[in-house]
PDB file of C-alpha atoms in Angstrom:
ATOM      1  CA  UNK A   1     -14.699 -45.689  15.440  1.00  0.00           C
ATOM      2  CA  UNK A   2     -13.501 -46.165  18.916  1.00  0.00           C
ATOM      3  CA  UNK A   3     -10.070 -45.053  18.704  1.00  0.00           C
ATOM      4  CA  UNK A   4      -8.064 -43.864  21.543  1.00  0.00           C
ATOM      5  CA  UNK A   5      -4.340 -42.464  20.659  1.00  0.00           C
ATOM      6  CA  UNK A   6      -1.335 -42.398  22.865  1.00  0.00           C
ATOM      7  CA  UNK A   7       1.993 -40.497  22.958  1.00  0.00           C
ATOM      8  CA  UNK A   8       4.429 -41.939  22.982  1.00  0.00           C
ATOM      9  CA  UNK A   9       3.977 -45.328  23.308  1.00  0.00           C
ATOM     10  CA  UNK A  10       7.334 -46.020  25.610  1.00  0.00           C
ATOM     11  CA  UNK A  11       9.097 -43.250  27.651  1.00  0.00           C
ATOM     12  CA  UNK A  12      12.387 -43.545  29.831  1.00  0.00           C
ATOM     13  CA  UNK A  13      13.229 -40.922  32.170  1.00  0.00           C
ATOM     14  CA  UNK A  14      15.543 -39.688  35.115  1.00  0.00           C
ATOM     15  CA  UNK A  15      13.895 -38.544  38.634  1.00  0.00           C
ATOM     16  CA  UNK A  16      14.787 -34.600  37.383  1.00  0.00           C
ATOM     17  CA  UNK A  17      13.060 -34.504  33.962  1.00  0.00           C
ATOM     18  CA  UNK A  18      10.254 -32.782  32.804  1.00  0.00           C
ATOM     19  CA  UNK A  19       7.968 -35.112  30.448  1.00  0.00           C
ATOM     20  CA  UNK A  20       4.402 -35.082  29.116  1.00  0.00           C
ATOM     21  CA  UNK A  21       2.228 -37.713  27.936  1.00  0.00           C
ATOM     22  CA  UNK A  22      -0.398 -37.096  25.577  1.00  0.00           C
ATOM     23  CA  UNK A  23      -4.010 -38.251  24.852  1.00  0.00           C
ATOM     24  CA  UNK A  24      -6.389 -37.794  21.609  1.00  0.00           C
ATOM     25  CA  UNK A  25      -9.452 -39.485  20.559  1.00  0.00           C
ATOM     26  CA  UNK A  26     -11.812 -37.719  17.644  1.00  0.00           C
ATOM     27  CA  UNK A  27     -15.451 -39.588  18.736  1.00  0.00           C
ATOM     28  CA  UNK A  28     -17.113 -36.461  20.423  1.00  0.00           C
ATOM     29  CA  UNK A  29     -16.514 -37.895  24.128  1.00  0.00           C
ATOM     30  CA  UNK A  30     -16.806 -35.639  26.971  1.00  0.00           C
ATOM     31  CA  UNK A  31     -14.865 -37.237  29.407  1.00  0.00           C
ATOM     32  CA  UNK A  32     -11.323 -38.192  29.561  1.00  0.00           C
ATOM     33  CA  UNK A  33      -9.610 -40.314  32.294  1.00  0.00           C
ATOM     34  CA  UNK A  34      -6.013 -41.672  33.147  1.00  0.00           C
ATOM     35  CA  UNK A  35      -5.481 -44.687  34.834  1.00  0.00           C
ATOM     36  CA  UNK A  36      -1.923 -46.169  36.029  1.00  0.00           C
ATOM     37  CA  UNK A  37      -1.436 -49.528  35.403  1.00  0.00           C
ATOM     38  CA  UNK A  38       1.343 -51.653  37.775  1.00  0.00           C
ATOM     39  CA  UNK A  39       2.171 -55.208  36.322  1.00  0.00           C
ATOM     40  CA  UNK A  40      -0.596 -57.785  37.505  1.00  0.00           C
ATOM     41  CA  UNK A  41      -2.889 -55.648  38.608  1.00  0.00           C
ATOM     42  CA  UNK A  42      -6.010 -54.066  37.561  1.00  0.00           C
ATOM     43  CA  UNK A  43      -5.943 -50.463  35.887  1.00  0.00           C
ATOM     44  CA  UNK A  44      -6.206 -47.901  38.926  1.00  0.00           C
ATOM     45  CA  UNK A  45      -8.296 -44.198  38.498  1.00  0.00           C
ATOM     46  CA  UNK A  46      -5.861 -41.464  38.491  1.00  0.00           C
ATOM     47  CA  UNK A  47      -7.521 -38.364  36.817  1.00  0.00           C
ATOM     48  CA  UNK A  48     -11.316 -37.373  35.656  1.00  0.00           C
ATOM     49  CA  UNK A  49     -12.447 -34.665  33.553  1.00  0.00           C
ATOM     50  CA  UNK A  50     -15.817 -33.971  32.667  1.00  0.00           C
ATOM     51  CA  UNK A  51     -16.610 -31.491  29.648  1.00  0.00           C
ATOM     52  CA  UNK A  52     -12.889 -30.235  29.919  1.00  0.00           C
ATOM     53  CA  UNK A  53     -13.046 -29.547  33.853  1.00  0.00           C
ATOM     54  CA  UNK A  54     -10.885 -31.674  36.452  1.00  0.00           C
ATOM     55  CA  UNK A  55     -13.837 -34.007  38.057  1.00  0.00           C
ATOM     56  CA  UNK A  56     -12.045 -35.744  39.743  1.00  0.00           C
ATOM     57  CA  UNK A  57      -8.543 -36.596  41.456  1.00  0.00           C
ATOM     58  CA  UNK A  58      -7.976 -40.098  43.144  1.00  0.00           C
ATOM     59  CA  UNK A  59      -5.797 -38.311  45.632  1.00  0.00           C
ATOM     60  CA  UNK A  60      -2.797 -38.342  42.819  1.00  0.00           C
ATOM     61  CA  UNK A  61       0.529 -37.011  44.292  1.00  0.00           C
ATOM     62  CA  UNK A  62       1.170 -33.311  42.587  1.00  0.00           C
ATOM     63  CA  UNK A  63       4.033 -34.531  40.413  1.00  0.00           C
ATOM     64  CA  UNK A  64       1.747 -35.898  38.280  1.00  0.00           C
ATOM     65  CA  UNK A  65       0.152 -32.570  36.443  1.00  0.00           C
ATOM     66  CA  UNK A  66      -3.393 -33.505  34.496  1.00  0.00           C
ATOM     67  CA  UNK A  67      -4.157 -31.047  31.566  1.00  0.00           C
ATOM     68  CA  UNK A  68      -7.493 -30.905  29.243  1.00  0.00           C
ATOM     69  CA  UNK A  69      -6.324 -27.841  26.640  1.00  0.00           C
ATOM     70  CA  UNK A  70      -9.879 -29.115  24.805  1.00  0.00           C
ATOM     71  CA  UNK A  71     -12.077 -31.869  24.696  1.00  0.00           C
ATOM     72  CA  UNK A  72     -10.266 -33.834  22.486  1.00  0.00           C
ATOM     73  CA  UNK A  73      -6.798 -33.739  23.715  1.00  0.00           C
ATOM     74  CA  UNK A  74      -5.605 -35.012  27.815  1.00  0.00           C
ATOM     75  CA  UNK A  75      -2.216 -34.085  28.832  1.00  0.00           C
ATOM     76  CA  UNK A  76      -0.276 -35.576  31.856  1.00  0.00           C
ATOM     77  CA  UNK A  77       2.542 -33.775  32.804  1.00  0.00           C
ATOM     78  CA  UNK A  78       5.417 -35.535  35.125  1.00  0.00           C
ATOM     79  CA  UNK A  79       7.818 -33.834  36.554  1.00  0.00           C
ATOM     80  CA  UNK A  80      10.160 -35.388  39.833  1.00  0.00           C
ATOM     81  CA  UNK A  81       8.867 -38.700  39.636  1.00  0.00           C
ATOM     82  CA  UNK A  82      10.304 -41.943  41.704  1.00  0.00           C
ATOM     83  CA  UNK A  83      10.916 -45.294  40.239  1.00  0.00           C
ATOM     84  CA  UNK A  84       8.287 -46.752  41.820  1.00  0.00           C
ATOM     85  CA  UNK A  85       5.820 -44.218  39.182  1.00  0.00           C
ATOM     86  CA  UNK A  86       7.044 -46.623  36.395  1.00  0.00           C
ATOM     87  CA  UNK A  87       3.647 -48.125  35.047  1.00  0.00           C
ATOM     88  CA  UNK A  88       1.810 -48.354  31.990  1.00  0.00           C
ATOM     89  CA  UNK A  89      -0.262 -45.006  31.440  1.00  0.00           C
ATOM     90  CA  UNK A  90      -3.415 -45.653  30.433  1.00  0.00           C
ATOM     91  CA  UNK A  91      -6.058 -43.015  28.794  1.00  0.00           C
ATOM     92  CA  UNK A  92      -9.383 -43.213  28.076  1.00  0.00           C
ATOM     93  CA  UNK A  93     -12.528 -41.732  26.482  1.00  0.00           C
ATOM     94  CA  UNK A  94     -16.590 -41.758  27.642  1.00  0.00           C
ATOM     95  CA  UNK A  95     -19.569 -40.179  26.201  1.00  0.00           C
ATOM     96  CA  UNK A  96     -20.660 -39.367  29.360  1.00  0.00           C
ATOM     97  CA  UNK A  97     -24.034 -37.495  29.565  1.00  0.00           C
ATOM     98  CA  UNK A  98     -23.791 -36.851  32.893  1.00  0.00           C
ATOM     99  CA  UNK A  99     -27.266 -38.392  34.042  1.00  0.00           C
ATOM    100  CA  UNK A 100     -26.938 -41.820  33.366  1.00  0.00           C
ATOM    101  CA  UNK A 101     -24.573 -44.545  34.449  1.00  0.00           C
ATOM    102  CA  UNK A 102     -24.426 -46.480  31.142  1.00  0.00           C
ATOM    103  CA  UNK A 103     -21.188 -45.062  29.784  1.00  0.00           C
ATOM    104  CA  UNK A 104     -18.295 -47.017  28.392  1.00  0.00           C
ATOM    105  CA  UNK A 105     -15.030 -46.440  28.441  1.00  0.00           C
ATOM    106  CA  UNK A 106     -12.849 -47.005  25.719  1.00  0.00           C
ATOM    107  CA  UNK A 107      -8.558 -46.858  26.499  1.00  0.00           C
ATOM    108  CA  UNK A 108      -5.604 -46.080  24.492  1.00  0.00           C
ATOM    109  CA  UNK A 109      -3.167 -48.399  24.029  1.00  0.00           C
ATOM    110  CA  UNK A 110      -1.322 -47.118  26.559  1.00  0.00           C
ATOM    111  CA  UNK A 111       2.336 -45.427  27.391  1.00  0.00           C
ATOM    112  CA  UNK A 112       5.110 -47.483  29.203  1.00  0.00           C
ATOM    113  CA  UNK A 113       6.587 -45.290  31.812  1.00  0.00           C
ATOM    114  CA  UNK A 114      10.259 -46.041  32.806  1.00  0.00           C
ATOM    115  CA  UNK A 115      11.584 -43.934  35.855  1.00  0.00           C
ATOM    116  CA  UNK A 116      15.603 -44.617  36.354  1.00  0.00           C
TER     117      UNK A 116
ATOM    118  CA  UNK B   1     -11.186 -52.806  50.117  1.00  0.00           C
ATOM    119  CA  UNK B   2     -11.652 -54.750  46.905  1.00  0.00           C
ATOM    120  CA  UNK B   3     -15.447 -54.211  45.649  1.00  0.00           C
ATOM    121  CA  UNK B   4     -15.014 -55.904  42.518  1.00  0.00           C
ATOM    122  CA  UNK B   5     -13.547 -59.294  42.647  1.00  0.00           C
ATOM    123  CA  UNK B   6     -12.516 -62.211  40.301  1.00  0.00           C
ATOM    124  CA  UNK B   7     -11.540 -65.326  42.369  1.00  0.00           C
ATOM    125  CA  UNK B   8      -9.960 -67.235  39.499  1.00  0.00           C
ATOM    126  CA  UNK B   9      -6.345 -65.703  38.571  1.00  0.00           C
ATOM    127  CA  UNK B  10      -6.388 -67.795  35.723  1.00  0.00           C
ATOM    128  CA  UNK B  11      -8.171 -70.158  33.618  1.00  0.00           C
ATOM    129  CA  UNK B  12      -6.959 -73.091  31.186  1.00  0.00           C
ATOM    130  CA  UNK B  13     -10.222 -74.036  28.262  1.00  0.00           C
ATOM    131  CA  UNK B  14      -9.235 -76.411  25.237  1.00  0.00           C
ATOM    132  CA  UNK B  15     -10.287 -74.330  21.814  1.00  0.00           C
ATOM    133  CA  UNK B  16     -13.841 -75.146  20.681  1.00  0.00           C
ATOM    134  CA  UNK B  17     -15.465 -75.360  24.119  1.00  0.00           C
ATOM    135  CA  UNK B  18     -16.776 -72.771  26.768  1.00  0.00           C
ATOM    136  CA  UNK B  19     -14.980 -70.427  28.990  1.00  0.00           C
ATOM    137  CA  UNK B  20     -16.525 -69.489  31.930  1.00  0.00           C
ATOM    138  CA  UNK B  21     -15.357 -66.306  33.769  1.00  0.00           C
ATOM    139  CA  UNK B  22     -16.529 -65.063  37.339  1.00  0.00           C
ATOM    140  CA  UNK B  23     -16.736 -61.797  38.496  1.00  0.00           C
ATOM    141  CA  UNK B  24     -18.503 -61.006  42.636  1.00  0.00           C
ATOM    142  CA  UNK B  25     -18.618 -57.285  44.086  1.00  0.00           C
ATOM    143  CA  UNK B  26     -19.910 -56.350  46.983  1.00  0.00           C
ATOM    144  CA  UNK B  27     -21.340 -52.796  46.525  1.00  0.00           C
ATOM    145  CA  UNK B  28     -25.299 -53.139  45.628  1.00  0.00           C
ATOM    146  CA  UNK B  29     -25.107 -49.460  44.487  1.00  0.00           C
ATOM    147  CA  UNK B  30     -23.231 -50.642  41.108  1.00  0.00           C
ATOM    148  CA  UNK B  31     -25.243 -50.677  38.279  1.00  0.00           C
ATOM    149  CA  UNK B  32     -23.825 -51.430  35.005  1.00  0.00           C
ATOM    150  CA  UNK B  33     -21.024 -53.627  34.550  1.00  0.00           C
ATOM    151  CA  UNK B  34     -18.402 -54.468  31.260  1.00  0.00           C
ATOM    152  CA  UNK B  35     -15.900 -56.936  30.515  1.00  0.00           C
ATOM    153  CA  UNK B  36     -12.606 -55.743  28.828  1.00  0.00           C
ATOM    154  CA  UNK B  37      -9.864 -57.899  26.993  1.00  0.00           C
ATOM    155  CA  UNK B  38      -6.077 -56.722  27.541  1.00  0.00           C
ATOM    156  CA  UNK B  39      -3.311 -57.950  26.102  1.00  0.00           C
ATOM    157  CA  UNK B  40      -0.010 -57.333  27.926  1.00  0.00           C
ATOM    158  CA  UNK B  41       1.330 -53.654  27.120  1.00  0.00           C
ATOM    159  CA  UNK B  42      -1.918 -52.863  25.847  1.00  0.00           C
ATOM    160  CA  UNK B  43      -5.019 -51.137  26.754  1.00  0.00           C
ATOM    161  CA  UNK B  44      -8.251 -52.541  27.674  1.00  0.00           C
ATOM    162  CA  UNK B  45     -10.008 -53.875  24.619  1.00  0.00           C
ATOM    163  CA  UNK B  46     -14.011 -53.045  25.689  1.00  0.00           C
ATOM    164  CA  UNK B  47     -16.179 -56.465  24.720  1.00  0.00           C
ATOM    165  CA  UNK B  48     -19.640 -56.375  26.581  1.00  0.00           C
ATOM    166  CA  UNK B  49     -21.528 -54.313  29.007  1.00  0.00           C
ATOM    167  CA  UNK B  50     -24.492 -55.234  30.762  1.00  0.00           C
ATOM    168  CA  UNK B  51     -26.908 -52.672  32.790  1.00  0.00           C
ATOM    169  CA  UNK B  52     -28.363 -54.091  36.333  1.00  0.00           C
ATOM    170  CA  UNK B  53     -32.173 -53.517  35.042  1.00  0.00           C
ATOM    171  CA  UNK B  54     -31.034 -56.855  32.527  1.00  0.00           C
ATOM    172  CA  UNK B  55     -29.920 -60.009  33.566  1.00  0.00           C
ATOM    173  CA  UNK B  56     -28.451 -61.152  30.632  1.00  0.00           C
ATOM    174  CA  UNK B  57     -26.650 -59.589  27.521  1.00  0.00           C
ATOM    175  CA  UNK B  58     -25.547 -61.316  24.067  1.00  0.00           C
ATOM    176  CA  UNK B  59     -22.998 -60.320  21.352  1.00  0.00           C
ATOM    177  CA  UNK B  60     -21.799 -62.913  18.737  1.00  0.00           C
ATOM    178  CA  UNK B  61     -19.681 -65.596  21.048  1.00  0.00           C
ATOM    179  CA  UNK B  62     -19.767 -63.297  24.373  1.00  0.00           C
ATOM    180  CA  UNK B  63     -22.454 -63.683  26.714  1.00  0.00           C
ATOM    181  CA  UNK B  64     -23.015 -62.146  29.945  1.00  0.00           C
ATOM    182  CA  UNK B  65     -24.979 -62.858  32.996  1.00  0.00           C
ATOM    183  CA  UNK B  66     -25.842 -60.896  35.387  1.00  0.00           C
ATOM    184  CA  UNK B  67     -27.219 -62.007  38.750  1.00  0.00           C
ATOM    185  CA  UNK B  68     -28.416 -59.425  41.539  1.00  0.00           C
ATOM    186  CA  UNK B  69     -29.055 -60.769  43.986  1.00  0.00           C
ATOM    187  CA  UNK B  70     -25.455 -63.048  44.353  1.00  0.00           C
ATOM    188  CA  UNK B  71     -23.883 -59.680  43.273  1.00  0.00           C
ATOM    189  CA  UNK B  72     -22.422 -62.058  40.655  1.00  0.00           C
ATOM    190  CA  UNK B  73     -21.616 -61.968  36.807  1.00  0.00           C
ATOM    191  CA  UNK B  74     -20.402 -64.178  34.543  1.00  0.00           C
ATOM    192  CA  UNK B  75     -18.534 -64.112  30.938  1.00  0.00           C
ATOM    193  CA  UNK B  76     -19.668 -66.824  28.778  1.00  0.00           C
ATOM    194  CA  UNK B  77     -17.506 -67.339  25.419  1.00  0.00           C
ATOM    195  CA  UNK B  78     -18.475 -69.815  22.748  1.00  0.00           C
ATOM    196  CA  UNK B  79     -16.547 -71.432  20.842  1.00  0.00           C
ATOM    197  CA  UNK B  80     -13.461 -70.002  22.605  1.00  0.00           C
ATOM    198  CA  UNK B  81     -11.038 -69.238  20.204  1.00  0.00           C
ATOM    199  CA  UNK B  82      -6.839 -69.294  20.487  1.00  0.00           C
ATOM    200  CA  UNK B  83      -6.771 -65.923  20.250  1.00  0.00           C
ATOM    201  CA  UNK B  84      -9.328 -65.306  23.036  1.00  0.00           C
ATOM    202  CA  UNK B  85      -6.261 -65.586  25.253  1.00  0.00           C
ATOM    203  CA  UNK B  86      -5.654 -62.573  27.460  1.00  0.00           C
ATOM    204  CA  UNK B  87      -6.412 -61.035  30.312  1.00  0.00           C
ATOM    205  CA  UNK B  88      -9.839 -60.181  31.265  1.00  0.00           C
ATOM    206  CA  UNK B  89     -11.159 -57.912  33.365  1.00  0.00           C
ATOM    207  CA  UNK B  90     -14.675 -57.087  34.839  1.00  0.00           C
ATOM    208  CA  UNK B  91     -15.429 -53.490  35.943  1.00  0.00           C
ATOM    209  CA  UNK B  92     -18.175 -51.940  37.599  1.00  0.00           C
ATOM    210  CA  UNK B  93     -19.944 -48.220  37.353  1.00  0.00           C
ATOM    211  CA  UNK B  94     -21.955 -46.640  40.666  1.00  0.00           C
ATOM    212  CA  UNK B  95     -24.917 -44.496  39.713  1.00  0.00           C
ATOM    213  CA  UNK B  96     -24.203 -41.154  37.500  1.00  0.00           C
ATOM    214  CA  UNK B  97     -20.521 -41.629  38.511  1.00  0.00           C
ATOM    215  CA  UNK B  98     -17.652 -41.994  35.970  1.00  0.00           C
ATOM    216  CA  UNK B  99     -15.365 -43.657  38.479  1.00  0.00           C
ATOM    217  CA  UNK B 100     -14.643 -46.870  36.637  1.00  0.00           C
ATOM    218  CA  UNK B 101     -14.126 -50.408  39.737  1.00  0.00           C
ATOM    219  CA  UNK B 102     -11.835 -53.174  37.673  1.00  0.00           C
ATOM    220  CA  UNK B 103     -11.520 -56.742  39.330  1.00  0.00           C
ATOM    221  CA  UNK B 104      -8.513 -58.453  39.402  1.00  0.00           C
ATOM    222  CA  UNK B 105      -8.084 -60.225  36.530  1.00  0.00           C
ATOM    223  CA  UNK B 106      -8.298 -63.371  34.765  1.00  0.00           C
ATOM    224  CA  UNK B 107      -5.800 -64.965  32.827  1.00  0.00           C
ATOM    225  CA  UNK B 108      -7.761 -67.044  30.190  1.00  0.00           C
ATOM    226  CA  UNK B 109      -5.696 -69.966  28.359  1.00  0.00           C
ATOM    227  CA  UNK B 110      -7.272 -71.277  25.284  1.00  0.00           C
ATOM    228  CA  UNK B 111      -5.465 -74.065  24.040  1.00  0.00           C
ATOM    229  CA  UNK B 112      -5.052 -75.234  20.737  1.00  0.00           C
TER     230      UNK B 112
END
């Protein structure tokens, strides 16, 4: 079973809310990512973590809030965000041991993100 | 800077025969690659990996190829199938990093 989950699959919101998106998969992975998708491009690295630490930010602007409450849940807060933040949000799972390269990623089906 | 790159945006291939898709990057410190499927408003579907020590890698109608020393790598489906049409993407890992490189894309057709 390689099953990501995503909630919820389409969100609208104003440039004032407060809104989370939320992340589960049950295969024993120890690394969960988010990725923002734009339409026609390729998925683009947002967020790492790494046995339920932040690894890694891709320089993500701070009203976009990453949270790992254990290793099978990611949480990405969003509070203030602009129209041009609407995407599809995209989260996904490794294995990751840590010492080898050979780790695939498996995605969610993903959240649509509207920002009016 | 674009490390991972797939020239063809999209690609038209009549059902039954092979689809060919390309994938170059430029960074020789990559070393394993995968192909993912995506259908629009969904996530990446993973299909095939291949790891640089290998220079090929087989599962049911996928095929991929990997060639070094072109820093190229090819998707090879057969019979390609209607509902092989999507977009697909070729990504590339760098060493003990989780910091997944996707190409561009390509649109693959299949036509009935």
């Amino acid at each position: 079973d390689t099953e990501v989950t995503q909630t919820p699959k389409h969100l609208v919101m104003g440039m004032t809310n407060k809104k989370s998106l939320k992340c589960e998969q049950h295969m024993g992975h120890r690394a969960m990512y988010w990725y923002k998708q734009k339409a026609k491009k390729p998925p683009e690295l947002m967020f790492v973590y790494s046995y339920e630490k932040l690894s890694i930010n891709e320089s993500v602007p701070s009203r976009f809030s990453p949270e790992c409450p254990n290793s099978s849940l990611l949480n990405l807060h969003l509070h203030a965000l602009q129209p041009e933040d609407s995407a599809l949000y995209l989260c996904a799972s490794s294995s990751w041991a840590g010492v080898t390269s050979t780790d695939t990623q498996y995605f969610g089906p993903g959240t649509r993100l509207t920002v009016l | 800077d674009q490390q991972v790159k797939q020239n063809s945006p999209s690609l038209s291939v009549q059902e039954g025969r092979i689809s060919i898709l390309n994938c170059d990057y430029t960074n020789s410190m990559f070393d394993y690659f995968l192909w993912y499927k995506k259908y629009p408003a969904e996530g990446p579907t993973f299909l095939i990996s291949i790891s640089s020590i290998k220079d090929k890698n087989e599962d049911g109608r996928f095929t991929v190829f990997l060639n070094k020393s072109a820093k190229h790598l090819s998707l090879h489906i057969v019979p390609s199938q209607p509902g092989d049409s999507a977009v697909y993407f070729c990504a590339a890992l760098r060493g003990a990093t989780n910091k997944l490189i996707f190409g561009t894309g390509t649109l693959l057709a299949v036509q009935p």
